[in-house]
PDB file of C-alpha atoms in Angstrom:
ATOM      1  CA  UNK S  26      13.329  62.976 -13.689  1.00 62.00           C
ATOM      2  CA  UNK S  27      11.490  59.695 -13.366  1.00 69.00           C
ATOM      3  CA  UNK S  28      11.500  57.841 -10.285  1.00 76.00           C
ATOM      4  CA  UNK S  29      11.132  53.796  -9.999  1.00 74.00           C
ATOM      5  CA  UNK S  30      10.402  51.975  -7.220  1.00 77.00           C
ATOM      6  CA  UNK S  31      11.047  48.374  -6.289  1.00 77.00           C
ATOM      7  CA  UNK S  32       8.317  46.089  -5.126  1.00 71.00           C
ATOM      8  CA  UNK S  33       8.929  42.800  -3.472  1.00 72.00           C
ATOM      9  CA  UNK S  34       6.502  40.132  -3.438  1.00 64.00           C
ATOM     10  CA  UNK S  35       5.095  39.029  -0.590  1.00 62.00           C
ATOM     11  CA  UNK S  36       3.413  35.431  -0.603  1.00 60.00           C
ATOM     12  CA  UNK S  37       1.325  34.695   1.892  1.00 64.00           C
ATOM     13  CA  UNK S  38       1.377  31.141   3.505  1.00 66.00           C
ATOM     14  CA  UNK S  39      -1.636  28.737   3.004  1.00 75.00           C
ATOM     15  CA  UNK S  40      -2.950  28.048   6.403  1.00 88.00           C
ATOM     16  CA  UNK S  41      -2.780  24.333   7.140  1.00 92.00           C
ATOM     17  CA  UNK S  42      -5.532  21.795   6.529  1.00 94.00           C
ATOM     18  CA  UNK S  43      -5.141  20.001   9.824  1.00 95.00           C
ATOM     19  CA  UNK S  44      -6.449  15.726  10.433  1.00 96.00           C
ATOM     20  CA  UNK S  45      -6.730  13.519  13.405  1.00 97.00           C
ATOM     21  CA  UNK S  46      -8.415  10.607  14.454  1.00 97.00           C
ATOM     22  CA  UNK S  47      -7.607   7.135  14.271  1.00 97.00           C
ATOM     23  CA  UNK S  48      -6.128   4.609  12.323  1.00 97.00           C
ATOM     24  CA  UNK S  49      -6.291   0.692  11.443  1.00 95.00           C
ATOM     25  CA  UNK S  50      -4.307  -1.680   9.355  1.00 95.00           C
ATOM     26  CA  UNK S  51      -5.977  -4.442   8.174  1.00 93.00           C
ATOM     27  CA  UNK S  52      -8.953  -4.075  10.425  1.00 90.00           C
ATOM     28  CA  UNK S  53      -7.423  -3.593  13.571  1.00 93.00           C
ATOM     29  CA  UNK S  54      -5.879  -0.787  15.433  1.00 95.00           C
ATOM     30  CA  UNK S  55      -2.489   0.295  13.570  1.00 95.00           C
ATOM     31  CA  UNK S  56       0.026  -0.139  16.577  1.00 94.00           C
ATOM     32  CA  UNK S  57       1.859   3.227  17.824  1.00 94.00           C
ATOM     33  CA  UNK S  58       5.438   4.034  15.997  1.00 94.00           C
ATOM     34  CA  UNK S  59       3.026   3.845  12.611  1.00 94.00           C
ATOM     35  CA  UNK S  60       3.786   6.546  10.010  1.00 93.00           C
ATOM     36  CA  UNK S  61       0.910   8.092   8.453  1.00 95.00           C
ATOM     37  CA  UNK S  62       1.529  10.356   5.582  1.00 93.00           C
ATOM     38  CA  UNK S  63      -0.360  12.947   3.943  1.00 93.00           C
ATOM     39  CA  UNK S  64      -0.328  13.734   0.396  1.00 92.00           C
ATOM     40  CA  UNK S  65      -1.271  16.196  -3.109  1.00 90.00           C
ATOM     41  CA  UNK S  66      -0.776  15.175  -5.975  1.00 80.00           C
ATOM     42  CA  UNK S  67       1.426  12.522  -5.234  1.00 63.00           C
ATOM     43  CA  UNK S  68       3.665  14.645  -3.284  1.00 61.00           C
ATOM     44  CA  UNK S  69       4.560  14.927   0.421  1.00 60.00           C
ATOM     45  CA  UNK S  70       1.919  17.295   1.419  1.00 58.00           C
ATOM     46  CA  UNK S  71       4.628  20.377   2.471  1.00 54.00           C
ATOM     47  CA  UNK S  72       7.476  20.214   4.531  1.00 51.00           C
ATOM     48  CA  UNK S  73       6.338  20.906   8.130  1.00 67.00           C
ATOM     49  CA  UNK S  74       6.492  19.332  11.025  1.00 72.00           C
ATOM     50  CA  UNK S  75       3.348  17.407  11.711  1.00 80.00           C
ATOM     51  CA  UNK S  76       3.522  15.489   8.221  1.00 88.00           C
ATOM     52  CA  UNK S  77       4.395  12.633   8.301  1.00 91.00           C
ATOM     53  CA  UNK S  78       2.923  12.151  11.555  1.00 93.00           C
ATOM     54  CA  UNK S  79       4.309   9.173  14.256  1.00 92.00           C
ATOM     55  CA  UNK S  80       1.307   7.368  16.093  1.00 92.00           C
ATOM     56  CA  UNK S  81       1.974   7.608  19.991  1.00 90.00           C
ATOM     57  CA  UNK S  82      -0.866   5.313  20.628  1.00 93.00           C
ATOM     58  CA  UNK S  83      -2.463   2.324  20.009  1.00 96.00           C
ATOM     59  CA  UNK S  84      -5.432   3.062  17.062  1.00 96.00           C
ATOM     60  CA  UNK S  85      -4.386   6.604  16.784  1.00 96.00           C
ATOM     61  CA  UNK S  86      -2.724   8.816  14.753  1.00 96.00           C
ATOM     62  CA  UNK S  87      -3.671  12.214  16.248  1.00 95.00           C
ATOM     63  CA  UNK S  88      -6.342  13.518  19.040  1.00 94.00           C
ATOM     64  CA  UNK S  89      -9.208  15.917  18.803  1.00 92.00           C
ATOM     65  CA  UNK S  90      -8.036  18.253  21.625  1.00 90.00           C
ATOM     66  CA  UNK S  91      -7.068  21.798  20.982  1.00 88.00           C
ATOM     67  CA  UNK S  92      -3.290  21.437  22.327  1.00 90.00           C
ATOM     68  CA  UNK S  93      -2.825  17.826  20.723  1.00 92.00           C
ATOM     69  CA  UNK S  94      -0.575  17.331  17.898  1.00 91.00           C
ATOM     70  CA  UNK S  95      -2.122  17.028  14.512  1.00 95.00           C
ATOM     71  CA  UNK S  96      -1.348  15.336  10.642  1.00 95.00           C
ATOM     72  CA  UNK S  97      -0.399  18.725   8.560  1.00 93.00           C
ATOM     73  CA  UNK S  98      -1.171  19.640   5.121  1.00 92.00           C
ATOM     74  CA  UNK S  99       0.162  22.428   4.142  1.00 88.00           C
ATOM     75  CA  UNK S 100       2.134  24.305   1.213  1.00 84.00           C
ATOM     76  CA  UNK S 101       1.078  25.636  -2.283  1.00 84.00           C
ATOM     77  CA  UNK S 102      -2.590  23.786  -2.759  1.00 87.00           C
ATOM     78  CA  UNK S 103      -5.434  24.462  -3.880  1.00 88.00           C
ATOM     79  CA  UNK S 104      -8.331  24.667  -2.152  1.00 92.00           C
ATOM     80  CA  UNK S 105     -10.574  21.464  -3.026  1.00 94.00           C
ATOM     81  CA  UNK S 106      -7.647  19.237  -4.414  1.00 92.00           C
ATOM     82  CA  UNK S 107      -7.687  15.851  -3.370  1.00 95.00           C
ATOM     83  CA  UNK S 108      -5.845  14.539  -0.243  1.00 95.00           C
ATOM     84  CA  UNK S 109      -4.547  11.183  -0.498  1.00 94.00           C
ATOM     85  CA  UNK S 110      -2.972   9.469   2.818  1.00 95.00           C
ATOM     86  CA  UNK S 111      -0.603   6.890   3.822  1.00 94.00           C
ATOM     87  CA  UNK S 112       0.398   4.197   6.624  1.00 95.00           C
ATOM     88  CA  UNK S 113       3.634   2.883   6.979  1.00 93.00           C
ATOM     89  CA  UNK S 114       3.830   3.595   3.010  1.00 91.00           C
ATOM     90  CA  UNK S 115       0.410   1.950   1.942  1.00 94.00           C
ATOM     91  CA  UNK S 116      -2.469   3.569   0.771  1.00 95.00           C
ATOM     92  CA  UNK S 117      -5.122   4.275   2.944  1.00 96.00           C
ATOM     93  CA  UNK S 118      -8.705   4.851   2.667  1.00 96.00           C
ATOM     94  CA  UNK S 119     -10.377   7.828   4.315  1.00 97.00           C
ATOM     95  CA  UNK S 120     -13.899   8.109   6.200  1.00 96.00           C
ATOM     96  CA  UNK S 121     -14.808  11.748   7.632  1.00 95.00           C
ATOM     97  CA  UNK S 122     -17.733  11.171  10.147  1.00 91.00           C
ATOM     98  CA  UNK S 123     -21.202  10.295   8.903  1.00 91.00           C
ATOM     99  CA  UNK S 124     -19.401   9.958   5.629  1.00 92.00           C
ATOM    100  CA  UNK S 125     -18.368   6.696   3.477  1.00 93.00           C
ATOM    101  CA  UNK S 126     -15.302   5.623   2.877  1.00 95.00           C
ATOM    102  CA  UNK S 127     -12.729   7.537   0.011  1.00 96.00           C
ATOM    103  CA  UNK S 128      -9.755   7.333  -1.858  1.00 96.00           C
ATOM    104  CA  UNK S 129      -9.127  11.196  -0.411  1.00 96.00           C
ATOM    105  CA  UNK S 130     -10.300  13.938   0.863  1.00 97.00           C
ATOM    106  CA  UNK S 131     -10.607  17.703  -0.152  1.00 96.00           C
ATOM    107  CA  UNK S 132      -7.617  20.142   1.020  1.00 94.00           C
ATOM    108  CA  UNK S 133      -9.876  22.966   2.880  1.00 95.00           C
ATOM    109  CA  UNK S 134      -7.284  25.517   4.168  1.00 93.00           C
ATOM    110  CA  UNK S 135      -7.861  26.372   8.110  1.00 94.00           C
ATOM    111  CA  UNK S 136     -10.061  23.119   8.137  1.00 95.00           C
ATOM    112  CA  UNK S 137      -9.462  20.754  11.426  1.00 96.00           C
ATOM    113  CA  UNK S 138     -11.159  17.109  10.018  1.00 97.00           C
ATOM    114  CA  UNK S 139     -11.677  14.000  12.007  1.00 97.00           C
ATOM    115  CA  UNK S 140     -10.706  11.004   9.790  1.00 97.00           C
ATOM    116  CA  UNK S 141     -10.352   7.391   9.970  1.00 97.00           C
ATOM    117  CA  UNK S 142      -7.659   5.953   7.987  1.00 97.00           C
ATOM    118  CA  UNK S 143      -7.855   2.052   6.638  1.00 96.00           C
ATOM    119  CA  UNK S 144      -4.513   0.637   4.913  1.00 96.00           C
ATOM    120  CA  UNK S 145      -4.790  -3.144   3.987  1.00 89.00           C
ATOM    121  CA  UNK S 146      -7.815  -5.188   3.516  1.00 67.00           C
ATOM    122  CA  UNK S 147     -10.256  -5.459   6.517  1.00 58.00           C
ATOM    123  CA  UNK S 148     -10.578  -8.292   8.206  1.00 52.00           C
ATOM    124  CA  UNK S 149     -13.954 -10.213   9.293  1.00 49.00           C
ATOM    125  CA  UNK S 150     -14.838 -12.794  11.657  1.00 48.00           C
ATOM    126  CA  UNK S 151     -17.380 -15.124  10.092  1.00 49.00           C
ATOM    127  CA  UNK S 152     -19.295 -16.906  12.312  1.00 52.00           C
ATOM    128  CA  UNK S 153     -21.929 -19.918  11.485  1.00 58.00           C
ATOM    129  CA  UNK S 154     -25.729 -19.260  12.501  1.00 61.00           C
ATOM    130  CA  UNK S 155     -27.939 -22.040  12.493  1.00 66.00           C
ATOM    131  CA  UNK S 156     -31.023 -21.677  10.976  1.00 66.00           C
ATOM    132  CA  UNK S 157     -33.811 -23.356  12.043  1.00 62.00           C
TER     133      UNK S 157
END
């Protein structure tokens, strides 16, 4: 008399690479009601709430605090693959702190990462010096 026995696969969900921080266009602060979008390889980063993410305020697309609302990455990823984001539908560059600026960043799962985000072409001032 043999016996089988069923086994059901159990996949456990990738905890979610979290972002904040803030966010120009152009050189200058990205006004609220911006969309900033998170993405691996090519793809909307998983479907969760938190990505895309709706600025609430002028320059920012989330806030450090603990109980704030963050840009989500989450869903079937690999740890390490490249993170490319977003605004309003234009790539963005990416600068952690202390770093320089990127095309992405690395998916770490459980990691909470201050970015800035850069879509469009900065802008600069010039201003004349005279030279004696």
């Amino acid at each position: 008399m043999s016996e089988s026995i069923e086994v059901e696969a159990v996949v456990v969900p990738v905890i979610p690479h979290s972002f904040f921080g803030t966010v120009m266009v152009n050189g200058k602060p990205a006004p609220a009601g911006c969309v900033v979008t998170a993405r691996v390889a090519g793809q909307a980063a998983g479907v969760c709430a938190g990505n895309p993410r709706i600025s609430e305020a002028l320059g920012w697309y989330a806030k450090a605090g603990m109980m704030e609302e963050k840009l989500y990455v989450q869903g079937n990823i690999v740890e390490g693959a490249p993170i490319t984001f977003f605004v309003d539908g234009a790539p963005a560059q990416c600068m952690a702190a202390g770093g320089a600026w990127a095309s992405s960043f690395p998916f770490a799962s459980g990691g909470v990462t201050g970015l800035t985000l850069q879509a469009g072409a900065p802008t600069y001032q010039w201003k004349w010096v005279r030279m004696a």
